[in-house]
mmCIF file of C-alpha atoms in Angstrom:
data_model
loop_
_atom_site.group_PDB
_atom_site.id
_atom_site.type_symbol
_atom_site.label_atom_id
_atom_site.label_comp_id
_atom_site.label_asym_id
_atom_site.label_seq_id
_atom_site.Cartn_x
_atom_site.Cartn_y
_atom_site.Cartn_z
ATOM 1 C CA GLU A 1 21.188 -7.379 -0.576
ATOM 2 C CA VAL A 2 18.191 -9.539 -1.391
ATOM 3 C CA GLN A 3 18.544 -11.345 -4.695
ATOM 4 C CA LEU A 4 16.014 -13.609 -6.403
ATOM 5 C CA LEU A 5 17.138 -15.324 -9.578
ATOM 6 C CA GLU A 6 14.575 -17.283 -11.580
ATOM 7 C CA SER A 7 15.430 -19.884 -14.187
ATOM 8 C CA GLY A 8 13.826 -22.723 -16.103
ATOM 9 C CA GLY A 9 11.561 -20.880 -18.486
ATOM 10 C CA GLY A 10 11.368 -21.628 -22.175
ATOM 11 C CA LEU A 11 9.219 -22.748 -25.074
ATOM 12 C CA VAL A 12 6.985 -25.731 -24.408
ATOM 13 C CA GLN A 13 4.137 -27.352 -26.322
ATOM 14 C CA PRO A 14 0.566 -27.329 -25.005
ATOM 15 C CA GLY A 15 0.143 -30.125 -22.509
ATOM 16 C CA GLY A 16 3.827 -30.088 -21.664
ATOM 17 C CA SER A 17 5.678 -29.463 -18.400
ATOM 18 C CA LEU A 18 8.355 -27.167 -17.030
ATOM 19 C CA ARG A 19 10.028 -26.670 -13.668
ATOM 20 C CA LEU A 20 10.901 -23.161 -12.642
ATOM 21 C CA SER A 21 13.483 -22.393 -9.976
ATOM 22 C CA CYS A 22 14.178 -19.290 -7.920
ATOM 23 C CA ALA A 23 17.552 -19.090 -6.183
ATOM 24 C CA ALA A 24 17.395 -16.766 -3.197
ATOM 25 C CA SER A 25 20.213 -14.987 -1.395
ATOM 26 C CA GLY A 26 20.819 -12.067 0.927
ATOM 27 C CA PHE A 27 18.174 -12.985 3.509
ATOM 28 C CA SER A 28 17.073 -15.815 5.736
ATOM 29 C CA PHE A 29 15.152 -17.758 3.094
ATOM 30 C CA SER A 30 13.756 -20.333 5.513
ATOM 31 C CA SER A 31 12.065 -17.573 7.533
ATOM 32 C CA TYR A 32 9.878 -16.210 4.761
ATOM 33 C CA ALA A 33 6.813 -17.393 2.911
ATOM 34 C CA MET A 34 7.308 -17.045 -0.824
ATOM 35 C CA SER A 35 5.122 -16.675 -3.900
ATOM 36 C CA TRP A 36 5.083 -16.916 -7.660
ATOM 37 C CA VAL A 37 3.395 -14.129 -9.635
ATOM 38 C CA ARG A 38 3.027 -14.134 -13.412
ATOM 39 C CA GLN A 39 2.424 -11.534 -16.065
ATOM 40 C CA ALA A 40 1.213 -12.401 -19.543
ATOM 41 C CA PRO A 41 2.668 -10.234 -22.340
ATOM 42 C CA GLY A 42 1.087 -6.799 -22.190
ATOM 43 C CA LYS A 43 -1.197 -7.845 -19.332
ATOM 44 C CA GLY A 44 -1.443 -7.336 -15.588
ATOM 45 C CA LEU A 45 -0.047 -9.159 -12.595
ATOM 46 C CA ASP A 46 -1.565 -12.486 -11.589
ATOM 47 C CA TRP A 47 -0.744 -14.241 -8.331
ATOM 48 C CA VAL A 48 -0.109 -17.923 -9.017
ATOM 49 C CA SER A 49 0.921 -19.736 -5.876
ATOM 50 C CA GLY A 50 2.355 -19.281 -2.380
ATOM 51 C CA ILE A 51 4.095 -21.420 0.209
ATOM 52 C CA THR A 52 4.730 -20.938 3.905
ATOM 53 C CA ALA A 53 8.245 -20.573 5.310
ATOM 54 C CA SER A 54 8.444 -24.208 6.376
ATOM 55 C CA GLY A 55 6.794 -25.489 3.217
ATOM 56 C CA GLY A 56 4.051 -27.047 5.283
ATOM 57 C CA SER A 57 1.230 -25.184 3.579
ATOM 58 C CA VAL A 58 0.729 -24.227 -0.046
ATOM 59 C CA TYR A 59 -1.849 -22.049 -1.757
ATOM 60 C CA SER A 60 -2.733 -21.689 -5.430
ATOM 61 C CA ALA A 61 -4.969 -19.641 -7.654
ATOM 62 C CA GLU A 62 -8.003 -21.492 -8.984
ATOM 63 C CA SER A 63 -6.700 -21.157 -12.528
ATOM 64 C CA VAL A 64 -3.680 -23.355 -11.788
ATOM 65 C CA LYS A 65 -4.941 -25.716 -9.095
ATOM 66 C CA GLY A 66 -4.227 -29.322 -9.982
ATOM 67 C CA ARG A 67 -1.705 -28.308 -12.658
ATOM 68 C CA PHE A 68 0.976 -26.234 -10.894
ATOM 69 C CA THR A 69 2.814 -27.233 -7.721
ATOM 70 C CA ILE A 70 4.891 -24.899 -5.587
ATOM 71 C CA SER A 71 7.645 -26.279 -3.361
ATOM 72 C CA ARG A 72 10.859 -25.181 -1.693
ATOM 73 C CA ASP A 73 14.178 -26.560 -0.496
ATOM 74 C CA ASN A 74 15.306 -24.455 2.443
ATOM 75 C CA SER A 75 18.672 -26.230 2.526
ATOM 76 C CA LYS A 76 19.326 -24.915 -0.984
ATOM 77 C CA ASN A 77 17.584 -21.535 -0.560
ATOM 78 C CA THR A 78 15.537 -22.349 -3.621
ATOM 79 C CA LEU A 79 11.853 -21.995 -4.538
ATOM 80 C CA TYR A 80 10.290 -24.112 -7.251
ATOM 81 C CA LEU A 81 7.199 -24.137 -9.427
ATOM 82 C CA GLN A 82 6.292 -27.286 -11.316
ATOM 83 C CA LEU A 83 4.085 -26.476 -14.281
ATOM 84 C CA ASN A 84 2.129 -29.366 -15.804
ATOM 85 C CA SER A 85 -0.607 -29.587 -18.430
ATOM 86 C CA LEU A 86 0.427 -26.226 -19.781
ATOM 87 C CA ARG A 87 -1.965 -24.147 -21.847
ATOM 88 C CA ALA A 88 -1.427 -21.218 -24.184
ATOM 89 C CA GLU A 89 -2.931 -18.914 -21.564
ATOM 90 C CA ASP A 90 -0.150 -19.869 -19.141
ATOM 91 C CA SER A 91 2.350 -18.027 -21.340
ATOM 92 C CA ALA A 92 3.819 -15.295 -19.168
ATOM 93 C CA ILE A 93 6.805 -13.982 -17.313
ATOM 94 C CA TYR A 94 6.927 -15.816 -14.001
ATOM 95 C CA TYR A 95 8.282 -13.813 -11.074
ATOM 96 C CA CYS A 96 9.486 -15.101 -7.742
ATOM 97 C CA ALA A 97 8.367 -12.697 -5.003
ATOM 98 C CA LYS A 98 9.396 -12.279 -1.377
ATOM 99 C CA PRO A 99 7.063 -10.664 1.157
ATOM 100 C CA ARG A 100 8.092 -7.455 2.823
ATOM 101 C CA ASP A 101 8.119 -9.047 6.255
ATOM 102 C CA TYR A 102 7.457 -12.227 8.171
ATOM 103 C CA SER A 103 3.688 -11.803 8.061
ATOM 104 C CA GLY A 104 3.640 -13.174 4.553
ATOM 105 C CA SER A 105 2.182 -12.104 1.228
ATOM 106 C CA ARG A 106 -0.508 -9.970 2.851
ATOM 107 C CA SER A 107 2.194 -7.449 3.772
ATOM 108 C CA GLY A 108 3.111 -6.873 0.151
ATOM 109 C CA PHE A 109 5.942 -8.202 -1.991
ATOM 110 C CA GLY A 110 9.019 -6.158 -1.191
ATOM 111 C CA ASN A 111 11.407 -8.022 -3.491
ATOM 112 C CA TRP A 112 10.965 -9.505 -6.954
ATOM 113 C CA GLY A 113 13.223 -11.445 -9.261
ATOM 114 C CA GLN A 114 13.800 -10.440 -12.865
ATOM 115 C CA GLY A 115 11.399 -13.118 -14.062
ATOM 116 C CA THR A 116 11.619 -16.077 -16.413
ATOM 117 C CA LEU A 117 9.577 -16.292 -19.606
ATOM 118 C CA VAL A 118 7.348 -19.288 -20.276
ATOM 119 C CA THR A 119 5.908 -19.621 -23.764
ATOM 120 C CA VAL A 120 3.347 -22.312 -24.463
ATOM 121 C CA SER A 121 2.948 -22.839 -28.175
ATOM 122 C CA SER A 122 2.976 -25.576 -30.771
ATOM 123 C CA GLN B 1 -11.060 -10.349 -15.633
ATOM 124 C CA SER B 2 -9.069 -9.064 -12.652
ATOM 125 C CA ALA B 3 -10.417 -9.440 -9.140
ATOM 126 C CA LEU B 4 -9.853 -5.751 -8.343
ATOM 127 C CA THR B 5 -11.003 -2.962 -10.655
ATOM 128 C CA GLN B 6 -8.694 -0.124 -11.651
ATOM 129 C CA PRO B 7 -9.119 2.515 -14.348
ATOM 130 C CA PRO B 8 -6.984 1.573 -17.356
ATOM 131 C CA SER B 9 -5.382 4.996 -17.568
ATOM 132 C CA ALA B 10 -4.710 8.180 -15.636
ATOM 133 C CA SER B 11 -2.752 11.298 -16.443
ATOM 134 C CA GLY B 12 -1.524 14.563 -15.058
ATOM 135 C CA SER B 13 0.935 17.334 -15.731
ATOM 136 C CA PRO B 14 4.222 17.704 -13.867
ATOM 137 C CA GLY B 15 3.632 19.075 -10.398
ATOM 138 C CA GLN B 16 -0.019 18.071 -10.324
ATOM 139 C CA SER B 17 -1.615 15.326 -8.269
ATOM 140 C CA VAL B 18 -3.363 12.248 -9.582
ATOM 141 C CA THR B 19 -5.383 9.599 -7.780
ATOM 142 C CA ILE B 20 -5.838 6.015 -8.929
ATOM 143 C CA SER B 21 -8.700 3.954 -7.531
ATOM 144 C CA CYS B 22 -8.885 0.260 -6.820
ATOM 145 C CA THR B 23 -12.281 -1.281 -6.163
ATOM 146 C CA GLY B 24 -12.812 -4.699 -4.668
ATOM 147 C CA THR B 25 -15.316 -6.304 -2.351
ATOM 148 C CA SER B 26 -15.822 -6.903 1.340
ATOM 149 C CA SER B 27 -13.917 -10.179 0.854
ATOM 150 C CA ASP B 28 -10.705 -8.422 -0.069
ATOM 151 C CA VAL B 29 -10.144 -4.653 -0.039
ATOM 152 C CA GLY B 30 -13.017 -3.926 2.314
ATOM 153 C CA GLY B 31 -12.313 -6.786 4.652
ATOM 154 C CA TYR B 32 -8.647 -6.240 5.452
ATOM 155 C CA ASN B 33 -6.149 -3.434 5.815
ATOM 156 C CA TYR B 34 -3.770 -5.266 3.523
ATOM 157 C CA VAL B 35 -3.789 -3.248 0.337
ATOM 158 C CA SER B 36 -0.525 -2.798 -1.542
ATOM 159 C CA TRP B 37 0.430 -0.723 -4.562
ATOM 160 C CA TYR B 38 3.162 -1.497 -7.081
ATOM 161 C CA GLN B 39 4.883 0.599 -9.712
ATOM 162 C CA GLN B 40 6.163 -1.093 -12.840
ATOM 163 C CA HIS B 41 8.248 0.520 -15.525
ATOM 164 C CA PRO B 42 8.416 -1.156 -18.962
ATOM 165 C CA GLY B 43 10.566 -4.258 -18.955
ATOM 166 C CA LYS B 44 11.144 -4.092 -15.217
ATOM 167 C CA ALA B 45 9.900 -6.038 -12.223
ATOM 168 C CA PRO B 46 7.217 -4.426 -10.054
ATOM 169 C CA LYS B 47 8.281 -2.250 -7.118
ATOM 170 C CA LEU B 48 6.358 -2.016 -3.864
ATOM 171 C CA MET B 49 5.234 1.574 -3.261
ATOM 172 C CA ILE B 50 2.581 1.237 -0.550
ATOM 173 C CA TYR B 51 1.707 -1.566 1.851
ATOM 174 C CA GLU B 52 -1.008 -2.002 4.479
ATOM 175 C CA VAL B 53 -3.135 0.669 2.776
ATOM 176 C CA SER B 54 -1.012 3.695 3.577
ATOM 177 C CA GLU B 55 2.488 2.682 4.671
ATOM 178 C CA ARG B 56 5.519 3.522 2.539
ATOM 179 C CA PRO B 57 8.568 1.277 2.357
ATOM 180 C CA SER B 58 11.883 2.903 3.042
ATOM 181 C CA GLY B 59 13.088 4.858 0.030
ATOM 182 C CA VAL B 60 9.665 5.551 -1.500
ATOM 183 C CA PRO B 61 9.080 9.307 -1.805
ATOM 184 C CA ASP B 62 6.367 10.797 0.395
ATOM 185 C CA ARG B 63 4.736 12.057 -2.785
ATOM 186 C CA PHE B 64 3.121 8.632 -2.861
ATOM 187 C CA SER B 65 0.273 8.061 -0.444
ATOM 188 C CA GLY B 66 -2.475 5.505 0.005
ATOM 189 C CA SER B 67 -5.910 5.402 1.564
ATOM 190 C CA LYS B 68 -9.015 3.258 1.731
ATOM 191 C CA SER B 69 -12.729 3.801 2.141
ATOM 192 C CA GLY B 70 -15.007 0.813 2.228
ATOM 193 C CA ASN B 71 -14.249 -1.477 -0.698
ATOM 194 C CA THR B 72 -12.177 1.102 -2.583
ATOM 195 C CA ALA B 73 -8.510 1.875 -2.070
ATOM 196 C CA SER B 74 -6.695 4.807 -3.641
ATOM 197 C CA LEU B 75 -3.151 5.741 -4.541
ATOM 198 C CA THR B 76 -2.352 9.436 -4.804
ATOM 199 C CA VAL B 77 0.787 10.699 -6.473
ATOM 200 C CA SER B 78 1.462 14.335 -5.631
ATOM 201 C CA GLY B 79 3.905 16.641 -7.342
ATOM 202 C CA LEU B 80 3.999 14.446 -10.450
ATOM 203 C CA GLN B 81 7.405 13.899 -11.975
ATOM 204 C CA ALA B 82 8.368 12.460 -15.329
ATOM 205 C CA GLU B 83 9.779 9.329 -13.687
ATOM 206 C CA ASP B 84 6.367 8.546 -12.170
ATOM 207 C CA GLU B 85 5.119 7.535 -15.604
ATOM 208 C CA ALA B 86 4.576 3.808 -15.257
ATOM 209 C CA ASP B 87 1.957 1.116 -14.711
ATOM 210 C CA TYR B 88 0.487 0.917 -11.231
ATOM 211 C CA TYR B 89 -1.132 -2.162 -9.733
ATOM 212 C CA CYS B 90 -3.076 -2.549 -6.547
ATOM 213 C CA SER B 91 -3.334 -5.788 -4.645
ATOM 214 C CA SER B 92 -5.172 -7.011 -1.603
ATOM 215 C CA TYR B 93 -5.139 -9.945 0.731
ATOM 216 C CA GLY B 94 -8.092 -12.072 -0.334
ATOM 217 C CA GLY B 95 -8.431 -14.437 2.568
ATOM 218 C CA SER B 96 -7.119 -17.922 3.087
ATOM 219 C CA ASN B 97 -8.560 -19.280 -0.162
ATOM 220 C CA ASN B 98 -7.215 -16.559 -2.406
ATOM 221 C CA LEU B 99 -4.146 -15.137 -0.778
ATOM 222 C CA VAL B 100 -3.426 -12.287 -3.140
ATOM 223 C CA VAL B 101 -5.656 -10.551 -5.658
ATOM 224 C CA PHE B 102 -4.402 -7.941 -8.105
ATOM 225 C CA GLY B 103 -6.033 -5.157 -9.997
ATOM 226 C CA GLY B 104 -5.812 -4.942 -13.746
ATOM 227 C CA GLY B 105 -3.369 -2.059 -13.632
ATOM 228 C CA THR B 106 -3.446 1.643 -14.467
ATOM 229 C CA LYS B 107 -1.121 3.295 -16.942
ATOM 230 C CA LEU B 108 -0.086 6.662 -15.538
ATOM 231 C CA THR B 109 0.989 9.210 -18.123
ATOM 232 C CA VAL B 110 2.797 12.392 -17.159
ATOM 233 C CA LEU B 111 1.780 14.925 -19.785
#
């Protein structure tokens, strides 16, 4: 059974940093591209960042470019998201998402974690 | 403002059919057959209901179907049931510079 378990969220002041983690199990983690998707309270889904299976290529939404960095450690089956220069509008539940198949995020996200809440406030 | 446009709400009575639209551009919905639909119940993570415009993952009832015409994709829920009441989001591949774009979501109410 595929399991994605996010951690690392919390309350942080504007301008601060956080590192989110997503521990994956139940599938061959190193074979799949992965993504982070966020959802502000009461709002819709917002794709944040993606990374290829090998970690050789990363992609980010314009709204987070230069501030957020996605990475992965395939030896630990773990996906990361480093959040820097945080703003109030970054407050959201951050989900780790696995594509349905090897073709990547274009094929749809077949598995999601339970999410971790990031609150940016002074 | 979301990249893809969905109506904020839709409704139907049990047993009826309802269709939710998702309008993008030729750079996303219209340019690729990579439209997905997600169902999200309150407090839960999204669930993939449709991928590649009209394909259903294993376990998704065939009451859910998807289609696309030009820059607009649609999700149809037939034979509405109480448990279908949820938020529905469309998404599309947006090309190499914007991998995934989502719609703003549609709240489906079963009357």
